């Protein structure tokens, strides 16, 4: 079978896998939404003084839970199909590679036969001239290919890693605590004070958004084009919780990890660094690097409110003092060690492949920004 046939089959199988993965992700999002709805209905039922209202709320909670279980099964089914498609895709890719290799060998043998016939008809001097010319051409082609690859790699790295330019480092600070149990306002004040007393304070711009909603995230990304997006609030490995745009009781707005990633990816200039200052957010942070952000930070487990505040304040103070991302992270963890907290190992820093956080400084020294 020719390589073009295998290539066509491979493209169809890849499209089937991507569709299955998309459907699985959509089902996971639906499951998270339904479970959140079930939790709210159950809480409302248990807290209601009306027996009939309580029964109705509990029935609604059970219905949402059932729908969540159905969505979970649907997600698992689509994920299994995606795995099967991936296995077939791998097989087709190997067959395609073998077919291409065979075709290349056939073409190369034909070309070599024609070349031998032509060389036999030429004089010895002509054959030597052509041989040298061919060697020069191949050497030039290799050099050109190497230079082109180096330039391409350099351009991709510059595109993925926006080094500081003659502009302020823009920080978007989102804080959410719907029920008021988190001291997010205190965290924003500590960060603001830390940056104001740093040596590079004139090179940092803070966009503080307390009681942050999903709309604040969108507006902050499009209006401010931040280099750093910082979220402080509730979360876990699969979701973060924004506030609802209401003056009444605020139960929070659950945003799935896939949704957050889609929002950050949608803008023309995604953030360079994303910090999720929420419990058990390390898994989300790890998924954000590479395809969206160059660097991301999250916590490996539940972290005390005061420790999360102390880490964030010291991290941004160090950034504003001209320390690298890696050094700022290490200094912030050292600050937790100094105050004797057991949470010092919870903050986790992730970097995209090929990028070194120790080599990236987001706030340049004053003389560099004026150069």
Coordinates of C-alpha atoms in Angstrom, one line a residue:
X1 CA 0.0 0.0 0.0
X2 CA 1.3 3.4 -0.9
X3 CA 2.3 6.0 1.7
X4 CA -0.4 8.4 0.5
X5 CA -3.1 5.8 1.5
X6 CA -1.5 5.3 4.9
X7 CA -1.3 9.1 5.3
X8 CA -4.9 9.5 4.6
X9 CA -5.9 6.7 7.0
X10 CA -3.7 8.2 9.7
X11 CA -5.3 11.7 9.3
X12 CA -8.8 10.2 9.6
X13 CA -7.8 8.2 12.7
X14 CA -6.2 11.3 14.3
X15 CA -9.3 13.3 13.7
X16 CA -11.4 10.5 15.3
X17 CA -9.1 10.5 18.3
X18 CA -9.2 14.3 18.7
X19 CA -13.0 14.3 18.5
X20 CA -13.2 11.5 21.2
X21 CA -10.8 13.5 23.5
X22 CA -12.9 16.6 22.9
X23 CA -16.1 14.7 23.8
X24 CA -14.5 13.2 26.9
X25 CA -13.3 16.6 28.1
X26 CA -16.8 18.1 27.5
X27 CA -18.3 15.2 29.5
X28 CA -15.8 15.8 32.4
X29 CA -16.8 19.5 32.4
X30 CA -20.5 18.5 32.6
X31 CA -19.7 16.1 35.4
X32 CA -18.0 18.8 37.4
X33 CA -20.8 21.3 36.8
X34 CA -23.5 18.7 37.8
X35 CA -21.6 17.7 41.0
X36 CA -21.3 21.4 41.9
X37 CA -25.0 21.9 41.3
X38 CA -25.7 18.7 43.5
X39 CA -23.6 20.1 46.3
X40 CA -25.4 23.4 46.2
X41 CA -28.9 21.8 46.1
X42 CA -28.0 19.4 48.9
X43 CA -26.6 22.3 51.1
X44 CA -29.8 24.3 50.4
X45 CA -32.0 21.3 51.3
X46 CA -30.2 20.6 54.5
X47 CA -30.3 24.2 55.5
X48 CA -34.0 24.7 54.7
X49 CA -36.6 25.0 57.5
X50 CA -39.3 23.9 55.1
X51 CA -39.6 20.1 54.9
X52 CA -41.2 20.2 51.4
X53 CA -38.5 22.5 50.2
X54 CA -35.8 20.3 51.7
X55 CA -37.2 17.2 50.0
X56 CA -37.4 19.0 46.7
X57 CA -33.8 20.3 47.0
X58 CA -32.5 16.8 48.0
X59 CA -34.3 15.3 45.0
X60 CA -32.8 17.9 42.7
X61 CA -29.4 17.1 44.3
X62 CA -29.9 13.4 43.6
X63 CA -30.9 14.1 40.0
X64 CA -27.8 16.3 39.5
X65 CA -25.6 13.6 41.0
X66 CA -27.1 11.0 38.7
X67 CA -26.5 13.2 35.7
X68 CA -22.9 13.7 36.9
X69 CA -22.4 9.9 37.1
X70 CA -23.8 9.5 33.6
X71 CA -21.4 12.2 32.4
X72 CA -18.5 10.5 34.1
X73 CA -19.4 7.2 32.3
X74 CA -19.7 9.0 29.0
X75 CA -16.3 10.7 29.6
X76 CA -14.7 7.3 30.4
X77 CA -16.3 5.7 27.3
X78 CA -15.0 8.5 25.0
X79 CA -11.6 8.3 26.7
X80 CA -11.5 4.5 26.0
X81 CA -12.3 5.2 22.4
X82 CA -9.6 7.8 22.2
X83 CA -7.1 5.3 23.6
X84 CA -8.1 2.7 21.0
X85 CA -7.8 5.3 18.2
X86 CA -4.4 6.3 19.5
X87 CA -3.3 2.6 19.3
X88 CA -4.5 2.4 15.7
X89 CA -2.9 5.7 15.0
X90 CA 0.5 4.4 16.2
X91 CA 0.2 1.3 14.0
X92 CA -0.7 3.5 11.0
X93 CA 2.2 5.8 11.7
X94 CA 4.7 2.9 11.7
X95 CA 3.2 1.6 8.4
X96 CA 3.4 5.1 6.9
X97 CA 7.1 5.4 8.0
X98 CA 7.9 2.0 6.5
X99 CA 6.1 2.8 3.2
X100 CA 7.9 6.2 2.9
X101 CA 11.2 4.5 3.6
X102 CA 10.6 1.9 0.9
X103 CA 9.6 4.6 -1.6
X104 CA 12.6 6.6 -0.8
X105 CA 14.8 3.6 -1.3
X106 CA 13.2 2.9 -4.7
X107 CA 13.6 6.5 -5.8
X108 CA 17.2 6.6 -4.6
X109 CA 18.1 3.4 -6.5
X110 CA 16.6 4.8 -9.7
X111 CA 18.4 8.1 -9.3
X112 CA 21.7 6.3 -8.6
X113 CA 21.3 4.1 -11.7
X114 CA 20.7 7.2 -13.9
X115 CA 23.6 9.0 -12.3
X116 CA 26.0 6.1 -13.0
X117 CA 24.9 5.9 -16.6
X118 CA 25.5 9.6 -17.1
X119 CA 28.9 9.5 -15.4
X120 CA 30.0 6.6 -17.6
X121 CA 29.3 8.7 -20.7
X122 CA 31.2 11.7 -19.4
X123 CA 35.0 12.2 -19.4
X124 CA 37.1 11.6 -16.3
X125 CA 37.6 15.4 -15.9
X126 CA 33.9 16.1 -16.2
X127 CA 33.0 13.4 -13.7
X128 CA 35.5 14.9 -11.2
X129 CA 34.0 18.4 -11.7
X130 CA 30.5 17.2 -11.2
X131 CA 31.5 15.2 -8.2
X132 CA 33.0 18.3 -6.6
X133 CA 30.1 20.4 -7.5
X134 CA 27.7 17.9 -6.0
X135 CA 29.7 17.8 -2.8
X136 CA 29.7 21.6 -2.6
X137 CA 26.0 21.7 -3.2
X138 CA 25.3 19.1 -0.5
X139 CA 27.5 20.9 2.0
X140 CA 25.8 24.2 1.2
X141 CA 22.4 22.5 1.6
X142 CA 23.3 21.1 5.0
X143 CA 24.7 24.4 6.2
X144 CA 21.5 26.2 5.0
X145 CA 19.3 23.6 6.7
X146 CA 21.3 23.9 10.0
X147 CA 21.1 27.7 9.9
X148 CA 17.4 27.6 9.1
X149 CA 16.7 25.1 11.9
X150 CA 18.7 27.3 14.4
X151 CA 16.8 30.4 13.3
X152 CA 13.5 28.6 13.6
X153 CA 14.3 27.3 17.1
X154 CA 15.4 30.8 18.2
X155 CA 12.2 32.4 16.8
X156 CA 10.0 29.7 18.5
X157 CA 11.8 30.3 21.8
X158 CA 11.3 34.0 21.6
X159 CA 7.7 33.5 20.7
X160 CA 7.1 31.1 23.7
X161 CA 9.2 33.2 26.2
X162 CA 8.6 36.9 26.0
X163 CA 11.6 38.3 27.6
X164 CA 11.3 41.7 29.5
X165 CA 11.3 44.6 27.2
X166 CA 11.3 48.4 27.9
X167 CA 7.9 48.1 29.5
X168 CA 6.6 47.4 33.0
X169 CA 6.0 43.9 34.2
X170 CA 2.2 43.6 34.2
X171 CA 0.7 41.5 37.1
X172 CA -3.0 40.6 37.1
X173 CA -4.0 39.7 40.7
X174 CA -7.4 37.9 41.0
X175 CA -8.7 37.2 44.5
X176 CA -11.9 35.2 45.2
X177 CA -13.4 34.2 48.6
X178 CA -17.2 33.9 48.1
X179 CA -18.0 32.9 51.7
X180 CA -15.3 35.2 53.2
X181 CA -13.3 32.5 55.0
X182 CA -10.1 33.2 53.0
X183 CA -8.0 36.3 53.7
X184 CA -7.5 37.2 50.0
X185 CA -7.7 40.9 50.6
X186 CA -4.8 40.6 53.1
X187 CA -2.8 38.7 50.5
X188 CA -3.3 41.4 47.9
X189 CA -2.2 44.1 50.4
X190 CA 0.9 42.0 51.3
X191 CA 1.8 41.6 47.7
X192 CA 1.2 45.3 47.0
X193 CA 3.3 46.4 49.9
X194 CA 6.1 43.9 49.0
X195 CA 6.3 45.3 45.5
X196 CA 6.2 48.9 46.6
X197 CA 9.3 48.4 48.8
X198 CA 11.2 46.4 46.1
X199 CA 14.2 47.9 44.2
X200 CA 12.4 47.4 40.9
X201 CA 9.0 48.8 42.0
X202 CA 9.0 51.4 39.1
X203 CA 9.1 48.5 36.7
X204 CA 6.1 46.6 38.0
X205 CA 2.4 47.4 37.3
X206 CA -0.3 45.7 39.5
X207 CA -3.9 45.1 38.4
X208 CA -5.7 44.1 41.7
X209 CA -9.1 42.6 41.3
X210 CA -10.7 41.6 44.6
X211 CA -13.9 39.6 44.6
X212 CA -12.9 38.4 41.2
X213 CA -15.4 36.8 38.8
X214 CA -14.8 35.0 35.5
X215 CA -15.5 38.3 33.8
X216 CA -12.7 40.0 35.7
X217 CA -10.3 37.3 34.3
X218 CA -11.5 38.0 30.7
X219 CA -11.3 41.8 31.1
X220 CA -7.9 41.5 32.8
X221 CA -6.4 39.4 30.0
X222 CA -7.7 41.5 27.1
X223 CA -7.3 45.0 28.7
X224 CA -4.0 44.6 30.5
X225 CA -2.2 41.9 28.5
X226 CA -0.5 40.7 31.7
X227 CA 2.8 38.9 31.8
X228 CA 1.7 37.2 35.1
X229 CA -1.7 36.0 36.1
X230 CA -2.1 35.3 39.8
X231 CA -5.2 33.6 41.2
X232 CA -5.9 33.3 45.0
X233 CA -8.9 31.4 46.3
X234 CA -10.4 27.9 46.6
X235 CA -9.4 25.2 44.1
X236 CA -8.2 21.6 43.7
X237 CA -6.6 19.5 41.0
X238 CA -9.7 19.9 38.7
X239 CA -11.2 23.3 39.4
X240 CA -10.8 26.8 40.8
X241 CA -13.7 28.9 42.2
X242 CA -14.4 32.5 41.2
X243 CA -17.0 34.7 42.9
X244 CA -20.5 35.2 41.5
X245 CA -21.4 38.7 40.4
X246 CA -24.1 39.2 43.1
X247 CA -24.6 41.2 46.2
X248 CA -26.4 38.3 48.0
X249 CA -25.0 35.0 49.4
X250 CA -22.2 33.9 47.2
X251 CA -21.7 30.2 46.7
X252 CA -18.9 30.7 44.2
X253 CA -18.6 30.0 40.5
X254 CA -16.8 26.7 39.7
X255 CA -14.4 26.9 36.7
X256 CA -13.0 23.6 35.4
X257 CA -9.3 23.3 34.6
X258 CA -10.0 22.8 30.9
X259 CA -12.1 25.9 30.9
X260 CA -9.4 28.0 32.6
X261 CA -6.8 26.7 30.1
X262 CA -9.1 27.5 27.1
X263 CA -9.5 31.1 28.4
X264 CA -5.8 31.7 28.9
X265 CA -5.0 30.2 25.5
X266 CA -7.6 32.3 23.7
X267 CA -5.8 35.7 23.9
X268 CA -3.2 36.8 21.4
X269 CA -0.5 37.0 24.1
X270 CA -1.0 34.3 26.8
X271 CA 0.6 35.0 30.1
X272 CA 4.3 34.1 30.6
X273 CA 3.7 32.9 34.2
X274 CA 0.5 31.6 35.9
X275 CA 0.3 31.3 39.7
X276 CA -2.5 29.3 41.2
X277 CA -2.3 30.1 44.9
X278 CA -5.0 27.6 45.8
X279 CA -5.0 24.2 47.6
X280 CA -4.0 21.1 45.5
X281 CA -3.6 23.2 42.3
X282 CA -0.2 21.7 41.2
X283 CA -1.9 19.3 38.7
X284 CA -3.6 22.3 37.0
X285 CA -0.3 24.3 36.9
X286 CA 1.6 21.4 35.4
X287 CA -1.0 21.1 32.6
X288 CA -0.7 24.8 31.7
X289 CA 3.0 24.9 30.8
X290 CA 4.1 24.4 27.3
X291 CA 1.0 24.9 25.3
X292 CA -0.1 28.0 27.1
X293 CA 2.3 29.5 29.6
X294 CA 6.0 29.1 29.8
X295 CA 6.0 28.7 33.6
X296 CA 3.3 27.9 36.2
X297 CA 3.1 27.5 40.0
X298 CA 0.6 25.5 42.1
X299 CA 0.5 23.8 45.5
X300 CA 0.9 20.0 45.9
X301 CA -1.7 19.8 48.7
X302 CA -3.8 21.9 51.0
X303 CA -1.9 24.9 52.3
X304 CA -2.6 27.1 55.2
X305 CA -4.0 30.6 54.4
X306 CA -1.2 32.4 56.1
X307 CA 1.5 30.3 54.5
X308 CA 0.0 30.9 51.0
X309 CA 0.0 34.7 51.7
X310 CA 3.6 34.6 53.0
X311 CA 4.8 32.6 49.9
X312 CA 3.1 35.0 47.4
X313 CA 4.4 38.2 49.1
X314 CA 8.0 37.0 49.2
X315 CA 7.8 35.6 45.6
X316 CA 6.7 38.9 44.1
X317 CA 9.0 40.9 46.2
X318 CA 11.9 38.8 44.9
X319 CA 10.7 39.2 41.3
X320 CA 10.5 42.9 41.7
X321 CA 14.1 42.9 43.1
X322 CA 15.3 41.4 39.8
X323 CA 15.6 37.8 40.9
X324 CA 14.9 35.0 38.4
X325 CA 11.7 33.0 38.5
X326 CA 13.5 30.0 40.0
X327 CA 15.3 32.1 42.6
X328 CA 12.1 33.9 43.6
X329 CA 10.4 30.6 44.0
X330 CA 13.3 29.2 46.1
X331 CA 13.5 32.4 48.2
X332 CA 9.7 32.3 48.9
X333 CA 10.0 28.6 50.0
X334 CA 13.0 29.6 52.2
X335 CA 10.8 32.3 53.8
X336 CA 8.3 29.6 54.8
X337 CA 11.1 27.5 56.3
X338 CA 12.3 30.4 58.4
X339 CA 8.9 30.8 59.9
X340 CA 8.8 27.1 60.8
X341 CA 5.8 26.1 58.6
X342 CA 5.4 22.5 57.5
X343 CA 4.0 23.8 54.1
X344 CA 7.4 24.9 52.7
X345 CA 7.5 22.0 50.1
X346 CA 4.0 22.5 48.8
X347 CA 4.6 25.2 46.2
X348 CA 5.6 23.6 42.9
X349 CA 7.2 25.4 40.0
X350 CA 6.8 24.0 36.4
X351 CA 8.5 25.0 33.2
X352 CA 7.9 24.2 29.6
X353 CA 10.3 21.8 27.9
X354 CA 13.6 23.5 27.0
X355 CA 13.1 26.6 29.3
X356 CA 15.1 27.3 32.4
X357 CA 13.3 29.4 35.1
X358 CA 16.7 30.2 36.6
X359 CA 17.6 32.0 33.4
X360 CA 14.5 34.2 33.2
X361 CA 14.4 37.5 35.0
X362 CA 11.1 39.4 34.6
X363 CA 12.2 42.7 36.1
X364 CA 15.4 44.1 34.6
X365 CA 17.8 46.3 36.5
X366 CA 17.1 50.0 36.1
X367 CA 20.2 50.6 34.0
X368 CA 19.2 47.8 31.6
X369 CA 15.7 49.2 31.1
X370 CA 17.2 52.6 30.2
X371 CA 19.8 51.2 27.8

